[in-house]
Coordinates of C-alpha atoms in Angstrom, one line a residue:
X605 CA -14.3 9.4 -10.9
X606 CA -16.0 8.8 -14.5
X607 CA -17.2 12.6 -14.4
X608 CA -13.2 14.0 -14.1
X609 CA -14.2 14.6 -11.0
X610 CA -11.3 13.5 -7.8
X611 CA -11.6 12.1 -4.3
X612 CA -8.5 13.3 -2.0
X613 CA -8.1 12.2 1.4
X614 CA -6.7 13.9 4.0
X615 CA -4.6 12.6 6.7
X616 CA -7.1 15.0 9.4
X617 CA -9.9 12.2 8.3
X618 CA -11.4 14.3 5.5
X619 CA -12.4 13.1 2.3
X620 CA -12.6 15.8 -0.2
X621 CA -15.1 15.3 -3.3
X622 CA -12.9 18.2 -5.9
X623 CA -14.8 18.5 -8.8
X624 CA -14.7 21.6 -11.4
X625 CA -12.9 23.7 -8.7
X626 CA -14.6 23.5 -5.9
X627 CA -14.3 21.3 -2.9
X628 CA -16.8 20.0 -0.8
X629 CA -16.0 16.7 2.1
X630 CA -17.7 14.3 1.3
X631 CA -20.4 12.9 4.7
X632 CA -20.4 9.9 6.2
X633 CA -16.9 9.4 7.1
X634 CA -15.7 6.9 10.1
X635 CA -14.0 8.2 13.0
X636 CA -10.4 8.5 12.2
X637 CA -7.3 8.3 14.7
X638 CA -4.6 10.9 13.7
X639 CA -1.6 9.3 15.4
X640 CA 2.1 9.7 14.4
X641 CA 1.9 8.7 10.3
X642 CA -1.1 7.5 10.6
X643 CA -4.8 9.2 9.6
X644 CA -7.0 8.7 6.6
X645 CA -4.7 6.8 4.3
X646 CA -5.7 5.6 0.7
X647 CA -9.4 6.0 -1.7
X648 CA -9.2 3.5 -4.4
X649 CA -12.8 3.0 -6.6
X650 CA -14.3 -0.8 -7.1
X651 CA -13.1 -1.6 -11.0
X652 CA -17.5 -1.9 -12.0
X653 CA -17.4 2.2 -9.7
X654 CA -20.1 3.1 -12.6
X655 CA -22.7 0.3 -11.5
X656 CA -22.1 -0.2 -8.3
X657 CA -20.7 3.7 -6.4
X658 CA -18.1 1.3 -3.7
X659 CA -15.3 3.0 -2.6
X660 CA -12.4 2.1 -0.3
X661 CA -10.6 3.5 1.9
X662 CA -8.2 2.9 4.5
X663 CA -7.3 4.6 8.0
X664 CA -5.8 4.5 11.1
X665 CA -8.6 3.2 13.7
X666 CA -9.0 2.8 17.7
X667 CA -11.5 0.1 17.0
X668 CA -10.8 -2.9 19.3
X669 CA -9.9 -3.5 23.3
X670 CA -6.4 -2.4 23.0
X671 CA -5.4 1.3 23.3
X672 CA -3.7 3.1 20.1
X673 CA -4.4 2.7 16.6
X674 CA -4.1 0.3 13.8
X675 CA -5.0 0.1 10.3
X676 CA -8.5 -0.8 9.0
X677 CA -9.9 -1.1 5.6
X678 CA -13.5 0.0 5.1
X679 CA -15.7 0.0 1.5
X680 CA -18.7 2.5 1.9
X681 CA -21.2 3.5 -1.2
X682 CA -20.4 7.0 -2.4
X683 CA -23.6 9.3 -3.6
X684 CA -24.1 12.5 -3.9
X685 CA -21.1 13.5 -1.8
X686 CA -22.7 11.3 1.2
X687 CA -21.1 7.9 2.4
X688 CA -23.9 5.2 3.2
X689 CA -23.6 1.2 4.1
X690 CA -20.2 1.7 5.8
X691 CA -18.6 -1.7 6.2
X692 CA -15.4 -2.4 8.2
X693 CA -14.0 -5.0 5.7
X694 CA -10.6 -5.4 7.6
X695 CA -9.2 -4.2 11.4
X696 CA -5.8 -5.1 12.0
X697 CA -5.0 -6.4 15.9
X698 CA -3.6 -5.4 18.1
X699 CA -4.0 -1.7 18.2
X700 CA -0.9 0.1 19.6
X701 CA 0.3 3.8 20.9
X702 CA 3.0 3.7 18.5
X703 CA 2.8 6.4 15.7
X704 CA 4.7 4.5 12.8
X705 CA 4.3 2.3 10.3
X706 CA 0.5 2.5 9.7
X707 CA 1.1 1.6 5.7
X708 CA -1.5 1.8 3.9
X709 CA -2.1 1.4 0.0
X710 CA -5.1 -0.3 -1.8
X711 CA -5.4 -1.8 -5.5
X712 CA -7.2 -4.3 -7.4
X713 CA -6.3 -6.7 -10.0
X714 CA -7.8 -7.7 -13.0
X715 CA -10.0 -10.9 -11.6
X716 CA -11.3 -8.0 -9.0
X717 CA -9.4 -9.4 -5.9
X718 CA -8.2 -6.3 -3.5
X719 CA -5.1 -6.4 -2.0
X720 CA -4.2 -3.9 0.9
X721 CA -0.9 -2.8 2.8
X722 CA -0.4 -2.7 6.4
X723 CA 3.3 -1.4 7.5
X724 CA 5.2 -3.4 10.4
X725 CA 4.2 -0.4 13.5
X726 CA 7.3 -0.2 14.4
X727 CA 7.3 -3.7 16.1
X728 CA 10.2 -4.7 13.7
X729 CA 11.7 -7.8 15.2
X730 CA 7.7 -9.5 16.0
X731 CA 5.6 -8.5 13.3
X732 CA 6.8 -8.9 9.8
X733 CA 8.1 -12.1 10.4
X734 CA 4.9 -13.7 11.9
X735 CA 1.7 -14.4 9.9
X736 CA -0.2 -15.2 13.0
X737 CA 0.2 -11.3 13.5
X738 CA -1.2 -8.9 11.5
X739 CA 1.4 -5.8 10.1
X740 CA 4.1 -6.1 8.1
X741 CA 2.1 -7.7 5.4
X742 CA 0.0 -7.3 2.3
X743 CA -3.3 -8.9 2.0
X744 CA -6.0 -10.3 -0.5
X745 CA -9.9 -10.1 -0.1
X746 CA -12.4 -10.6 -2.6
X747 CA -14.6 -7.5 -2.5
X748 CA -16.9 -7.4 0.0
X749 CA -14.2 -8.5 2.2
X750 CA -14.2 -12.4 2.4
X751 CA -10.9 -14.7 2.4
X752 CA -10.2 -15.9 -1.4
X753 CA -9.8 -19.9 -0.5
X754 CA -6.8 -19.9 -2.5
X755 CA -5.0 -17.3 -0.4
X756 CA -1.2 -18.8 0.5
X757 CA -2.3 -19.1 4.7
X758 CA -5.8 -20.4 4.6
X759 CA -4.5 -24.2 6.0
X760 CA -2.2 -22.9 8.6
X761 CA -2.9 -22.6 11.9
X762 CA -3.3 -20.0 13.5
X763 CA -2.2 -17.9 10.6
X764 CA -3.8 -14.3 9.6
X765 CA -6.0 -15.7 6.4
X766 CA -6.2 -12.9 4.4
X767 CA -2.4 -12.5 4.2
X768 CA -1.2 -12.5 0.5
X769 CA 2.9 -11.8 1.4
X770 CA 4.8 -11.0 4.4
X771 CA 8.5 -9.7 5.4
X772 CA 7.7 -5.8 4.6
X773 CA 8.3 -2.7 6.5
X774 CA 6.3 0.2 5.5
X775 CA 4.5 -0.3 2.2
X776 CA 3.3 3.6 1.2
X777 CA 2.9 2.5 -3.1
X778 CA 1.1 -0.1 -4.7
X779 CA -0.3 -0.3 -7.8
X780 CA -1.5 -3.1 -10.7
X781 CA 1.2 -2.8 -13.3
X782 CA -1.9 -2.5 -16.2
X783 CA 0.8 -3.9 -19.2
X784 CA 1.2 -7.6 -16.7
X785 CA -1.3 -7.4 -14.2
X786 CA 1.1 -8.0 -11.3
X787 CA 1.0 -6.1 -8.4
X788 CA 3.9 -3.8 -7.6
X789 CA 4.5 -2.4 -4.3
X790 CA 7.6 -0.2 -2.6
X791 CA 8.1 0.2 0.5
X792 CA 10.5 2.6 2.7
X793 CA 13.4 1.1 3.9
X794 CA 15.4 2.3 7.3
X795 CA 18.4 4.8 6.4
X796 CA 18.4 3.7 3.1
X797 CA 17.0 0.3 1.1
X798 CA 14.1 1.8 0.2
X799 CA 12.2 -1.0 -2.1
X800 CA 10.2 -2.2 -5.3
X801 CA 9.0 -5.6 -5.3
X802 CA 6.3 -7.3 -7.6
X803 CA 4.2 -9.1 -4.8
X804 CA 3.8 -13.0 -5.3
X805 CA 1.4 -15.7 -3.4
X806 CA 3.1 -16.5 -0.1
X807 CA 6.6 -15.2 -0.7
X808 CA 8.7 -13.7 2.1
X809 CA 10.2 -9.9 1.2
X810 CA 12.4 -10.5 4.5
X811 CA 12.3 -7.3 6.4
X812 CA 14.1 -7.4 9.0
X813 CA 15.9 -10.4 8.2
X814 CA 17.5 -9.1 5.1
X815 CA 17.7 -5.4 4.2
X816 CA 19.9 -3.1 1.9
X817 CA 19.5 -0.4 4.8
X818 CA 21.2 0.3 8.2
X819 CA 19.3 2.0 11.3
X820 CA 18.5 5.9 11.4
X821 CA 21.6 6.2 14.2
X822 CA 24.6 4.6 11.5
X823 CA 24.3 0.9 13.5
X824 CA 23.7 -2.5 11.7
X825 CA 20.5 -4.2 12.4
X826 CA 21.5 -7.5 9.7
X827 CA 24.4 -7.6 7.8
X828 CA 22.3 -10.1 5.0
X829 CA 21.0 -8.6 1.8
X830 CA 20.1 -11.7 0.9
X831 CA 18.8 -15.4 2.5
X832 CA 17.5 -18.4 0.7
X833 CA 13.6 -18.3 0.8
X834 CA 13.3 -14.4 0.5
X835 CA 12.7 -12.2 -2.0
X836 CA 15.2 -9.6 -3.4
X837 CA 13.6 -6.3 -4.4
X838 CA 13.4 -5.6 -8.4
X839 CA 14.5 -2.2 -7.4
X840 CA 16.0 0.0 -4.2
X841 CA 17.3 3.5 -3.2
X842 CA 20.5 3.9 -1.3
X843 CA 20.2 6.7 0.1
X844 CA 16.9 6.9 0.2
X845 CA 14.4 9.2 -1.0
X846 CA 11.6 8.3 0.9
X847 CA 9.0 6.6 -1.9
X848 CA 4.9 8.0 -1.7
X849 CA 2.9 7.2 -4.5
X850 CA 3.5 5.4 -7.6
X851 CA 1.9 5.0 -11.0
X852 CA 2.6 3.3 -14.4
X853 CA 1.9 5.8 -17.5
X854 CA -0.5 4.1 -19.5
X855 CA -2.0 6.8 -21.2
X856 CA -0.8 7.3 -24.8
X857 CA -0.4 11.6 -23.6
X858 CA 3.2 10.6 -22.8
X859 CA 4.0 8.8 -25.9
X860 CA 7.9 8.5 -24.8
X861 CA 7.1 7.6 -21.4
X862 CA 4.4 4.8 -21.5
X863 CA 5.2 2.0 -19.8
X864 CA 7.1 4.3 -17.3
X865 CA 6.8 4.2 -13.5
X866 CA 6.6 7.2 -11.6
X867 CA 7.2 7.4 -8.4
X868 CA 7.4 10.1 -5.3
X869 CA 10.1 11.1 -3.0
X870 CA 9.0 12.9 0.0
X871 CA 12.6 13.2 0.9
X872 CA 13.9 15.0 -1.4
X873 CA 10.7 16.6 -3.5
X874 CA 10.7 15.4 -6.7
X875 CA 9.4 12.4 -9.1
X876 CA 11.3 9.8 -9.4
X877 CA 10.4 8.5 -13.7
X878 CA 11.9 5.1 -13.8
X879 CA 12.3 3.6 -17.6
X880 CA 11.3 -0.1 -17.5
X881 CA 12.5 -2.8 -19.6
X882 CA 12.0 -6.7 -19.2
X883 CA 10.2 -5.6 -15.6
X884 CA 13.6 -4.1 -14.1
X885 CA 14.2 -0.6 -13.7
X886 CA 16.9 0.4 -16.1
X887 CA 16.8 4.5 -15.9
X888 CA 15.7 7.2 -13.6
X889 CA 14.8 10.7 -13.9
X890 CA 14.1 13.4 -11.7
X891 CA 10.9 15.3 -12.7
X892 CA 9.6 19.1 -11.1
X893 CA 11.9 18.6 -8.4
X894 CA 11.2 21.4 -5.5

């Protein structure tokens, strides 16, 4: 936040304001459904937060007719440890009783468009390749939830108009590259095949038609790592590292790392310090192991 305090999400549904060593729970949070990997996920400030006090967050929500839950995106005004003017900008449907692959990260680009990710909810063979269905997608909206007129599928019959890219598995890292303005994301592969991608308008990132991973039981679900019309990952990890958050080093505090990409590994408990050159990861160093 502008005053150097921090907003922290807990999966359980609590939003914590951490200031000068003290934790305060933020009041006015919506009902968060904790189911499997789902709960309260990302939180992001509006680029003009100093003037409008808008924050955005994603969470598992049971709103809707079907049982279970799916990922929702909410905007609210944050002031004095209180949320007001809560507005759901997007809610994926249908709900699912499955516990996996809710996503979800939020990022703004330099033009003020808002991007957010939703995983394919474990419905591998149906959701990610079908643009008439939510899940397994990166979405793009205006900051008030309106659908941009130049989104790639706005004129396609029955398509979900907010979709910006598709063919994703479970994107749990997303950030604007401050040097290029591109939206970068990473997603969990199955066993092997965790990916880093640069998100491009209307592109298909291939899941589950192409992958560098295999099923957890060692069997294959595809023998293809490339197909026409499908994007290749910028980088992939095999074995999987189970990537969590990602951040670009843009500060002058770490001059030798400036421009690098940091990615957390849930599985091996380290931070991957990735050196970039010409938009490619050319070197990795493990930080803070264990």
